[in-house]
Coordinates of C-alpha atoms in Angstrom, one line a residue:
M4 CA 0.0 0.0 0.0
K5 CA 1.4 3.4 -1.0
H6 CA 1.4 6.2 1.5
D7 CA 0.6 9.8 0.5
K8 CA 3.8 11.8 1.0
H9 CA 1.9 15.1 1.2
K10 CA 0.5 16.4 4.5
V11 CA -3.2 16.9 4.8
K12 CA -4.2 20.5 5.3
V13 CA -6.8 21.1 7.9
P14 CA -9.0 24.1 7.2
A15 CA -9.0 26.9 9.9
I16 CA -12.1 26.9 12.1
P17 CA -13.6 30.4 12.2
T18 CA -13.9 32.0 15.6
P19 CA -17.5 32.4 16.5
P20 CA -18.6 35.9 17.3
T21 CA -19.9 34.8 20.7
F22 CA -16.5 33.4 21.6
R23 CA -14.8 36.8 20.8
L24 CA -17.4 38.5 22.9
L25 CA -16.7 36.3 25.9
C26 CA -13.0 37.2 25.6
Y27 CA -13.8 40.9 25.7
L28 CA -16.1 40.4 28.7
D29 CA -13.4 38.5 30.5
Q30 CA -11.0 41.4 30.1
W31 CA -13.6 43.9 31.4
V32 CA -14.3 41.7 34.4
L33 CA -10.6 41.6 35.1
V34 CA -10.5 45.4 35.0
L35 CA -13.5 45.7 37.3
L36 CA -11.8 43.3 39.7
I37 CA -8.7 45.4 39.7
L38 CA -10.4 48.8 40.3
P39 CA -11.4 48.2 43.9
C40 CA -7.8 47.2 44.6
S41 CA -6.5 50.5 43.0
A42 CA -9.0 52.5 45.0
S43 CA -7.9 50.9 48.2
A44 CA -4.3 51.7 47.2
A45 CA -4.9 55.5 47.3
C46 CA -2.7 57.5 49.6
D47 CA -3.2 57.2 53.3
R48 CA -5.9 59.5 54.7
L49 CA -3.7 60.8 57.5
D50 CA -0.9 61.6 55.0
R51 CA -3.4 63.3 52.8
D52 CA -4.8 65.4 55.7
A53 CA -1.3 66.2 56.8
L54 CA -0.4 67.5 53.3
L55 CA -3.6 69.6 53.1
S56 CA -2.8 71.1 56.5
L57 CA 0.4 72.5 55.2
P58 CA -0.2 76.3 54.8
F59 CA 1.5 76.4 51.4
N60 CA -0.8 73.7 49.8
T61 CA -3.0 76.4 48.2
S62 CA -0.3 77.4 45.8
L63 CA 0.3 73.9 44.6
N64 CA -3.1 73.0 43.2
W65 CA -3.5 70.0 45.4
S66 CA -7.1 68.7 45.4
A67 CA -8.7 66.5 48.1
S68 CA -10.8 64.9 45.3
T69 CA -7.7 63.2 43.7
D70 CA -5.2 60.7 45.0
C71 CA -2.5 62.6 46.9
C72 CA 0.1 60.2 45.4
L73 CA -0.5 61.9 42.1
W74 CA 0.0 65.4 43.6
D75 CA 2.8 67.6 42.4
G76 CA 6.0 67.0 44.4
V77 CA 4.5 64.0 46.3
T78 CA 5.8 60.4 45.9
C79 CA 4.3 57.4 47.6
D80 CA 6.0 54.1 48.5
P81 CA 6.0 51.9 45.3
V82 CA 5.3 48.8 47.4
E83 CA 3.1 50.2 50.2
H84 CA 1.4 52.7 47.8
S85 CA -0.7 54.3 50.5
R86 CA 2.2 56.0 52.4
V87 CA 3.9 59.3 51.3
V88 CA 7.7 58.8 51.3
R89 CA 8.9 61.9 49.4
L90 CA 8.0 65.5 49.5
S91 CA 10.1 67.5 47.0
L92 CA 9.0 71.1 46.4
P93 CA 12.2 73.2 45.7
R94 CA 11.9 76.6 44.0
R95 CA 8.1 76.8 44.2
G96 CA 7.8 80.3 45.8
L97 CA 6.6 78.9 49.1
S98 CA 6.5 81.7 51.7
S99 CA 4.8 80.3 54.9
V100 CA 5.9 78.7 58.1
V101 CA 6.6 75.0 58.3
S102 CA 3.5 73.6 60.0
P103 CA 3.7 70.9 62.7
A104 CA 1.4 68.9 60.5
I105 CA 4.4 67.8 58.5
T106 CA 5.5 65.6 61.4
N107 CA 2.5 63.3 60.6
L108 CA 4.2 62.1 57.5
T109 CA 5.9 59.5 59.5
R110 CA 7.1 57.4 56.6
L111 CA 8.9 60.3 54.9
T112 CA 12.4 59.5 53.7
H113 CA 13.1 62.5 51.5
L114 CA 12.2 66.1 52.4
N115 CA 13.3 68.9 50.0
L116 CA 11.8 72.4 50.5
S117 CA 14.9 74.3 49.4
H118 CA 15.1 77.6 47.6
N119 CA 11.8 79.0 48.9
S120 CA 11.0 81.7 51.4
L121 CA 9.8 79.6 54.3
L122 CA 9.7 81.6 57.6
G123 CA 9.9 81.0 61.3
S124 CA 11.2 78.1 63.3
L125 CA 10.8 74.4 62.8
P126 CA 8.7 72.1 64.9
D127 CA 10.7 70.8 67.9
D128 CA 9.9 67.2 67.1
L129 CA 10.6 67.4 63.3
L130 CA 13.4 64.9 63.2
S131 CA 12.3 62.7 66.0
S132 CA 8.8 62.3 64.4
L133 CA 10.4 61.3 61.1
P134 CA 12.6 58.4 62.0
S135 CA 12.9 57.1 58.4
L136 CA 14.2 60.4 57.0
E137 CA 17.3 59.9 54.8
V138 CA 17.6 63.3 53.0
I139 CA 16.5 66.7 54.3
D140 CA 17.2 69.9 52.3
L141 CA 15.8 73.1 53.7
S142 CA 18.6 75.3 52.3
F143 CA 18.0 78.8 50.9
N144 CA 15.0 79.8 53.1
R145 CA 14.4 82.3 55.9
L146 CA 14.2 79.9 58.8
I147 CA 15.3 80.9 62.3
G148 CA 15.8 79.5 65.8
H149 CA 17.6 76.4 67.0
F150 CA 17.6 73.4 64.8
P151 CA 15.9 70.4 66.4
Q152 CA 18.4 67.8 67.7
S153 CA 18.1 64.2 66.7
S154 CA 19.9 60.9 66.8
N155 CA 18.5 59.9 63.5
E156 CA 20.5 56.9 62.2
S157 CA 19.2 56.8 58.7
M158 CA 20.1 60.4 57.7
S159 CA 22.6 60.5 54.8
V160 CA 22.1 64.1 53.5
F161 CA 21.6 67.1 55.8
N162 CA 21.5 70.5 54.2
V163 CA 20.1 73.6 56.0
S164 CA 22.5 76.2 54.6
N165 CA 21.6 79.8 53.8
N166 CA 19.1 80.3 56.6
S167 CA 19.3 82.1 60.0
F168 CA 19.5 79.1 62.4
S169 CA 21.4 79.8 65.6
G170 CA 22.7 78.0 68.7
P171 CA 24.9 74.9 68.5
I172 CA 25.2 73.0 65.3
P173 CA 22.7 70.1 65.3
V174 CA 25.0 67.1 65.7
S175 CA 24.2 65.2 68.8
S176 CA 27.1 63.7 70.8
G177 CA 24.8 60.9 71.9
G178 CA 23.5 60.0 68.4
N179 CA 24.6 57.5 65.9
H180 CA 25.3 59.3 62.6
T181 CA 27.1 56.5 60.7
S182 CA 24.9 57.0 57.6
L183 CA 25.6 60.7 57.2
T184 CA 27.7 61.5 54.1
F185 CA 26.8 65.2 53.4
L186 CA 26.5 67.9 56.1
D187 CA 26.0 71.6 55.1
L188 CA 25.3 74.1 57.8
S189 CA 27.0 77.1 56.1
F190 CA 25.6 80.7 56.0
N191 CA 23.7 80.6 59.3
K192 CA 24.2 82.0 62.8
F193 CA 25.5 78.8 64.5
T194 CA 27.7 79.5 67.5
R195 CA 29.8 77.6 70.0
P196 CA 32.6 75.1 69.3
I197 CA 32.2 72.2 66.9
P198 CA 30.7 69.4 69.1
P199 CA 32.6 66.2 69.7
G200 CA 29.7 64.2 68.1
I201 CA 31.1 65.0 64.7
G202 CA 33.6 62.2 65.0
L203 CA 30.7 59.7 65.0
C204 CA 29.9 60.6 61.4
S205 CA 32.3 58.0 60.2
R206 CA 31.1 58.0 56.6
L207 CA 31.0 61.8 56.2
Q208 CA 32.5 63.0 52.9
T209 CA 31.4 66.7 52.9
F210 CA 31.3 69.0 55.9
R211 CA 30.5 72.6 55.4
A212 CA 29.8 75.0 58.2
G213 CA 31.3 78.3 56.9
F214 CA 30.0 81.8 57.4
N215 CA 28.7 81.2 61.0
A216 CA 30.1 82.3 64.4
L217 CA 31.7 79.0 65.4
N218 CA 34.6 79.4 67.9
G219 CA 37.2 77.3 69.6
S220 CA 39.7 75.0 67.8
L221 CA 39.3 72.2 65.4
P222 CA 38.4 69.1 67.5
D223 CA 40.7 66.1 67.0
E224 CA 37.6 64.1 66.2
I225 CA 37.5 65.8 62.8
F226 CA 40.7 64.1 61.9
M227 CA 39.1 60.7 62.4
L228 CA 36.8 61.2 59.4
A229 CA 38.9 59.1 57.0
E230 CA 36.4 59.4 54.1
L231 CA 36.2 63.2 54.3
Q232 CA 36.7 64.9 50.9
Q233 CA 35.7 68.5 51.7
L234 CA 36.3 70.4 54.9
S235 CA 34.9 73.9 54.5
L236 CA 34.8 76.1 57.7
P237 CA 35.6 79.6 56.4
V238 CA 34.5 82.9 58.0
N239 CA 34.1 81.8 61.5
R240 CA 35.9 82.6 64.8
L241 CA 37.9 79.4 64.9
S242 CA 41.4 79.6 66.3
G243 CA 44.5 77.7 67.3
P244 CA 47.0 75.9 65.1
I245 CA 46.2 73.6 62.3
S246 CA 47.0 70.2 63.8
D247 CA 49.3 67.6 62.2
G248 CA 46.3 65.3 62.6
I249 CA 44.9 66.8 59.4
M250 CA 47.3 64.5 57.5
N251 CA 45.0 61.6 58.4
L252 CA 42.4 63.0 55.9
T253 CA 44.1 61.5 52.9
N254 CA 41.0 61.7 50.8
L255 CA 40.7 65.4 51.2
R256 CA 40.2 67.4 48.0
I257 CA 39.0 70.8 49.3
L258 CA 40.3 72.4 52.5
E259 CA 38.8 75.8 53.2
L260 CA 39.7 77.4 56.5
Y261 CA 40.1 81.0 55.4
S262 CA 39.0 84.1 57.4
N263 CA 39.5 82.6 60.9
N264 CA 42.1 83.1 63.6
F265 CA 44.3 80.1 63.0
F266 CA 48.0 80.7 63.8
G267 CA 51.2 78.8 63.7
Q268 CA 52.8 77.1 60.7
I269 CA 51.2 75.2 57.8
P270 CA 51.8 71.5 58.8
G271 CA 55.1 70.4 57.3
D272 CA 53.8 67.1 55.9
I273 CA 50.8 68.7 54.2
G274 CA 52.1 67.1 50.9
I275 CA 50.7 63.8 52.1
L276 CA 47.3 65.2 51.1
F277 CA 48.2 64.7 47.4
R278 CA 44.5 64.7 46.4
L279 CA 44.1 68.3 47.4
E280 CA 42.6 70.5 44.6
N281 CA 41.7 73.7 46.5
L282 CA 43.8 74.9 49.5
L283 CA 42.3 78.1 50.9
L284 CA 43.9 79.3 54.1
H285 CA 43.9 83.0 53.5
I286 CA 43.2 85.8 56.0
N287 CA 44.5 84.0 59.1
N288 CA 47.7 84.5 61.2
L289 CA 49.8 81.7 59.8
T290 CA 53.6 82.2 60.0
G291 CA 56.8 80.6 58.8
A292 CA 57.8 79.5 55.4
L293 CA 55.9 77.4 52.9
P294 CA 56.5 73.7 53.6
P295 CA 58.5 72.1 50.8
S296 CA 56.2 69.1 50.8
L297 CA 53.4 71.4 49.4
T298 CA 54.8 70.8 45.9
N299 CA 53.8 67.2 46.2
C300 CA 50.1 68.3 46.0
T301 CA 50.2 67.9 42.2
N302 CA 46.4 68.1 41.8
L303 CA 46.2 71.6 43.2
S304 CA 44.2 74.0 41.1
T305 CA 43.8 76.8 43.6
L306 CA 46.4 77.9 46.2
N307 CA 45.3 80.9 48.3
L308 CA 47.4 81.9 51.2
R309 CA 47.1 85.7 51.0
V310 CA 46.9 87.9 54.1
N311 CA 49.0 85.9 56.5
N312 CA 52.5 86.4 57.9
L313 CA 54.2 83.8 55.8
N314 CA 57.8 84.4 54.6
G315 CA 60.6 83.0 52.6
Q316 CA 62.1 83.1 49.1
L317 CA 59.5 82.4 46.5
S318 CA 62.0 81.1 44.0
A319 CA 62.8 78.3 46.4
F320 CA 59.5 76.6 45.7
N321 CA 58.9 75.1 42.3
F322 CA 55.2 74.5 41.6
S323 CA 55.8 74.0 37.9
T324 CA 54.9 70.3 38.4
L325 CA 51.2 71.4 39.3
Q326 CA 50.0 71.5 35.9
R327 CA 46.5 72.0 37.0
L328 CA 47.4 75.1 39.0
A329 CA 45.1 78.0 37.9
T330 CA 45.2 80.3 40.9
V331 CA 48.3 81.4 42.9
D332 CA 47.4 83.9 45.5
L333 CA 50.2 84.7 47.9
G334 CA 49.6 88.5 48.4
N335 CA 49.9 90.3 51.7
N336 CA 52.7 88.3 53.2
N337 CA 56.4 88.8 53.7
F338 CA 57.8 86.9 50.7
I339 CA 61.0 88.1 49.2
G340 CA 62.9 87.7 46.0
Q341 CA 61.9 88.3 42.4
V342 CA 58.9 87.1 40.5
P343 CA 59.7 83.4 40.4
T344 CA 60.7 82.0 37.0
W345 CA 58.9 78.7 37.6
L346 CA 55.6 80.5 37.0
A347 CA 56.5 80.5 33.3
N348 CA 55.9 76.7 33.3
V349 CA 52.5 76.9 35.0
T350 CA 50.8 77.0 31.6
N351 CA 47.2 76.9 33.1
L352 CA 47.7 79.9 35.3
E353 CA 44.7 82.2 35.3
V354 CA 45.1 84.3 38.5
L355 CA 48.4 85.6 40.0
D356 CA 48.5 87.7 43.2
L357 CA 51.9 88.6 44.7
S358 CA 50.8 92.0 46.0
F359 CA 52.0 93.5 49.3
N360 CA 55.2 91.6 49.7
F361 CA 58.9 92.5 49.2
I362 CA 59.2 91.4 45.6
T363 CA 62.1 93.1 43.8
G364 CA 63.3 93.5 40.2
S365 CA 61.3 94.2 37.2
I366 CA 58.0 92.7 36.0
P367 CA 58.9 89.9 33.6
G368 CA 57.4 90.2 30.2
W369 CA 57.0 86.4 29.9
L370 CA 54.0 86.6 32.2
G371 CA 52.2 88.0 29.1
S372 CA 52.8 84.7 27.3
L373 CA 50.7 82.6 29.6
H374 CA 47.7 82.0 27.5
N375 CA 45.1 81.7 30.2
L376 CA 46.3 84.5 32.5
F377 CA 43.8 87.2 33.0
Y378 CA 44.4 88.6 36.6
V379 CA 47.7 89.9 37.7
D380 CA 48.3 91.8 40.9
L381 CA 51.9 92.8 41.7
S382 CA 51.1 96.0 43.6
N383 CA 52.9 97.3 46.7
N384 CA 56.3 95.6 46.2
H385 CA 59.7 97.0 45.3
L386 CA 59.4 96.6 41.6
R387 CA 61.1 98.8 39.1
G388 CA 61.0 99.4 35.3
G389 CA 58.2 100.1 32.9
F390 CA 54.9 98.6 31.9
P391 CA 55.7 95.3 30.1
L392 CA 54.7 95.7 26.5
E393 CA 54.1 91.9 26.3
F394 CA 51.1 92.4 28.6
C395 CA 49.3 94.2 25.8
W396 CA 49.0 90.9 23.9
M397 CA 47.8 88.7 26.7
Q398 CA 45.6 86.2 24.8
A399 CA 43.0 85.8 27.5
L400 CA 42.3 89.6 27.2
T401 CA 42.8 90.2 23.5
L402 CA 41.3 87.1 21.7
K403 CA 37.6 86.2 22.2
E404 CA 38.4 82.5 21.4
A405 CA 41.0 82.4 24.2
S406 CA 38.9 84.3 26.7
D407 CA 36.1 81.9 26.3
I408 CA 38.3 79.0 27.3
V409 CA 38.8 80.4 30.8
D410 CA 35.8 79.8 33.0
R411 CA 35.2 83.1 34.8
S412 CA 32.5 85.6 35.4
Y413 CA 34.6 88.6 34.5
L414 CA 38.0 89.5 33.3
E415 CA 40.4 91.8 35.2
L416 CA 43.9 93.1 35.0
P417 CA 44.4 95.1 38.1
V418 CA 48.2 95.1 37.7
F419 CA 48.6 97.5 40.6
V420 CA 45.7 97.5 42.9
K421 CA 45.5 97.3 46.7
P422 CA 43.7 94.2 48.1
N423 CA 40.6 94.9 50.2
S424 CA 42.4 93.8 53.4
A425 CA 45.5 95.8 52.8
T426 CA 47.7 96.6 55.8
N427 CA 49.0 100.0 56.7
Q428 CA 52.5 99.3 55.5
Q429 CA 53.8 101.7 52.9
Y430 CA 55.9 100.4 50.0
N431 CA 57.8 102.3 47.3
Q432 CA 56.9 101.2 43.8
F433 CA 58.2 103.2 40.8
L434 CA 57.0 101.9 37.5
T435 CA 58.2 104.5 35.0
G436 CA 57.8 105.5 31.4
S437 CA 54.7 106.1 29.4
I438 CA 51.6 103.9 29.2
P439 CA 52.0 102.1 25.9
I440 CA 49.4 102.8 23.2
E441 CA 49.3 99.0 22.6
I442 CA 47.2 98.7 25.7
G443 CA 44.2 99.3 23.5
Q444 CA 44.6 95.7 22.4
L445 CA 43.2 94.4 25.7
K446 CA 39.6 94.4 24.4
Y447 CA 38.2 92.0 27.0
I448 CA 39.7 93.7 30.0
H449 CA 37.3 94.9 32.7
V450 CA 39.6 96.5 35.2
L451 CA 42.8 98.5 34.5
D452 CA 44.6 99.9 37.6
L453 CA 47.9 101.6 37.1
S454 CA 47.7 103.9 40.1
H455 CA 50.5 104.9 42.5
N456 CA 53.4 104.8 40.1
N457 CA 55.6 107.2 38.1
F458 CA 54.0 106.9 34.7
T459 CA 54.5 110.0 32.5
G460 CA 53.2 111.3 29.2
C461 CA 49.6 111.5 28.0
I462 CA 46.7 109.2 28.6
P463 CA 46.6 107.0 25.5
E464 CA 43.6 107.7 23.3
Q465 CA 43.6 103.9 22.6
I466 CA 42.1 103.2 26.0
S467 CA 38.8 104.1 24.5
N468 CA 39.0 100.8 22.6
L469 CA 38.6 98.9 25.9
T470 CA 34.8 98.8 25.6
N471 CA 34.3 96.3 28.4
L472 CA 36.1 98.4 30.9
E473 CA 34.3 98.9 34.2
K474 CA 37.2 100.4 36.3
L475 CA 40.0 102.7 35.2
D476 CA 42.4 104.0 37.8
L477 CA 45.4 106.1 36.7
S478 CA 45.7 108.2 39.9
D479 CA 48.9 109.2 41.7
N480 CA 51.2 109.3 38.6
H481 CA 52.7 112.2 36.6
L482 CA 50.5 112.0 33.6
S483 CA 50.0 115.2 31.6
G484 CA 47.9 116.6 28.8
E485 CA 44.2 116.3 28.5
I486 CA 41.7 113.6 29.4
P487 CA 40.8 112.0 26.0
A488 CA 37.2 112.9 25.2
S489 CA 36.8 109.5 23.6
L490 CA 36.8 107.9 27.0
K491 CA 33.2 108.9 27.5
G492 CA 32.3 106.2 25.0
L493 CA 33.2 103.6 27.7
H494 CA 29.5 102.8 28.6
F495 CA 30.3 100.2 31.3
L496 CA 32.8 102.4 33.2
S497 CA 31.5 102.8 36.8
S498 CA 34.8 103.6 38.6
F499 CA 37.2 106.2 37.2
S500 CA 40.1 108.2 38.7
V501 CA 42.9 110.3 37.3
A502 CA 43.4 112.2 40.6
Y503 CA 46.8 113.6 41.5
N504 CA 48.5 113.9 38.1
D505 CA 49.5 116.9 36.0
L506 CA 46.5 116.9 33.7
Q507 CA 44.9 120.0 32.3
G508 CA 42.0 121.1 30.1
L509 CA 38.3 120.5 30.1
V510 CA 36.9 117.4 31.8
P511 CA 34.8 115.4 29.3
S512 CA 31.1 115.5 29.7
G513 CA 28.4 113.0 28.7
G514 CA 28.1 109.3 29.2
Q515 CA 29.5 107.9 32.4
F516 CA 31.5 111.0 33.0
D517 CA 28.4 112.8 34.2
T518 CA 28.3 110.4 37.2
F519 CA 31.9 110.8 38.5
M520 CA 32.5 113.1 41.5
N521 CA 35.2 115.7 42.0
S522 CA 37.4 113.1 43.8
S523 CA 38.0 111.4 40.5
F524 CA 39.8 114.5 39.2
E525 CA 41.2 116.3 42.3
G526 CA 44.9 117.1 42.5
N527 CA 45.1 118.3 38.9
A528 CA 45.3 122.1 39.1
G529 CA 45.0 122.5 35.3
L530 CA 41.6 120.6 35.0
C531 CA 38.5 122.7 34.7
G532 CA 34.8 122.3 34.2
P533 CA 32.3 120.3 36.2
P534 CA 32.7 118.5 38.6
T535 CA 36.0 120.2 39.4
A536 CA 36.4 123.2 41.7
H537 CA 37.2 125.3 38.6
M538 CA 33.7 125.2 37.1
T539 CA 34.6 127.3 34.1
C540 CA 37.6 127.2 31.8
P541 CA 39.3 130.3 30.3
Q542 CA 37.4 131.2 27.2
P543 CA 39.4 131.1 23.9
L544 CA 39.7 134.4 22.1
S545 CA 37.7 135.2 19.0
P546 CA 39.5 135.8 15.6
A547 CA 39.0 139.6 16.0
G548 CA 40.3 139.5 19.5
R549 CA 43.3 137.5 18.4
R550 CA 44.0 140.1 15.6
S551 CA 43.7 142.9 18.1
N552 CA 46.1 141.2 20.5
R553 CA 48.5 140.7 17.6
N554 CA 48.4 144.3 16.7
L555 CA 48.9 145.3 20.3
L556 CA 51.8 142.9 20.5
I557 CA 53.4 144.4 17.4
G558 CA 52.9 147.9 18.7
L559 CA 54.5 147.0 22.0
T560 CA 57.4 145.4 20.2
Y561 CA 58.0 148.5 18.1
G562 CA 57.7 150.7 21.1
I563 CA 60.2 148.7 23.1
C564 CA 62.6 148.6 20.2
F565 CA 62.3 152.4 19.7
G566 CA 62.8 152.9 23.4
I567 CA 66.0 150.9 23.4
V568 CA 67.4 152.8 20.3
F569 CA 66.5 156.1 22.0
I570 CA 68.3 155.1 25.2
V571 CA 71.3 153.7 23.4
V572 CA 71.7 156.4 20.7
F573 CA 70.0 159.6 21.5
V574 CA 70.4 159.8 25.3
P575 CA 74.2 159.9 25.2
S576 CA 74.1 162.6 22.4
M577 CA 71.7 164.7 24.5
I578 CA 74.0 164.5 27.5
V579 CA 77.0 165.7 25.5
F580 CA 74.9 168.5 23.9
I581 CA 73.7 169.7 27.4
R582 CA 77.3 169.7 28.8
E583 CA 78.5 171.8 25.8
L584 CA 75.8 174.4 26.4
Q585 CA 76.8 174.6 30.1
T586 CA 80.4 175.3 29.1

């Protein structure tokens, strides 16, 4: 018997309409079964009532008729959907007090009300009522009073900066803060010493408490925070030496202790902190020489030690192996020697301040070859010589492409300007010669200060090309001639002084010159016109007047000549004639 090799095709059985209808009905039944579950998963009634009790709810379009888990800024637990776990409302223009009702959100893990205008003090039980809180950010508000203390173990981020909180900083010595990684208390009114409980924050990476009124010394417990990357405590009343214990913070990238009362030497082994990027110890009472190990901090981008009592020969320290170094600020100390040549190798240098030291020699022209350099302050030293012509071609101030590379909010070249915290010491500085006309190439300069020198000659007309200029100070020199009238085209000029020179002529009027006071021009006896003391200038003579004066001058000249001839020739003859008559 032969078998058929071909398969038998079975015709498809059409799906009856009733069967398809049953499938659709099953789906709708499933939806209807799910709906009650969804309704029961709506946010917890107590949480909803707590949110509606917050005084700023009216500006958020929250509605009691909708699920609060769908409200703006509200997030509920994805598993236990009924409970609110996050309240995030930054930058919403909120301007009320923080109601105690917020403490009823007992499952809250994240609270962010930053960048608003919240007022008043916080509920005393804020943190103790929210035991699950991991992140709290109340920064940039108007909150006052003591911050509630808590031993919250789950907190990892704590930011209450830029408010007006007072009293001790809210770190409890009896609490367990092992989860805390970020602590920002800066820009408040916190007082008293840093509490010993800070040492319990073993995972802390960022500690900021600057711009407060903290006093006392740095507690040794801070040096136990091995994971710390940023220690920022500027503008306080902290004092004492900087302990060698700081070398334990080997992960430190930012150390900001400026504007305090620290004294003593910079720790000799500070080079162990090789990860340091920003070292800001300025405006203290530090003494001694720079530690040689500091050159091991090869990741430094900002070194600011100005306004201390440091000393030594700057050329003895070679920072040319810090290729990331962008800011070197050593002004207002007691450093000696010439401008160090190793600066020529710091190719990323943007800011250089060596003012108020005992630097000698001339200003090296090679500074102008540093492509990113836009701020130079060498004022109040013992420098000699003229204005370096190379400065007129500084790329960061002449080329837009180069100036865009450097990240800064403004460009300055105050070559000779006193720092704000200048001491009363007087220094002789005699930069001589004329101001080069090539200075007009610095089109992106905002500040030009050449005051207190011995510059001579006229004010270059080319300065009017510096259309971004905001400050021009040429005072206390020996400049002569007139003030170029073209300078009134500098529309951004808000500070101007040519006081105590030998200038003369009419003070320009119009533009920004109508806003400058007499103090901008005093000490120039030849200047006239508003706003100087000589309100009017001598009027030039008319052509007719000039002709009349010319004729008068010619007449006087002839008269004088005739008188001389009369005296020399006729008077002796008359004397002889009279004597003959007498005899």
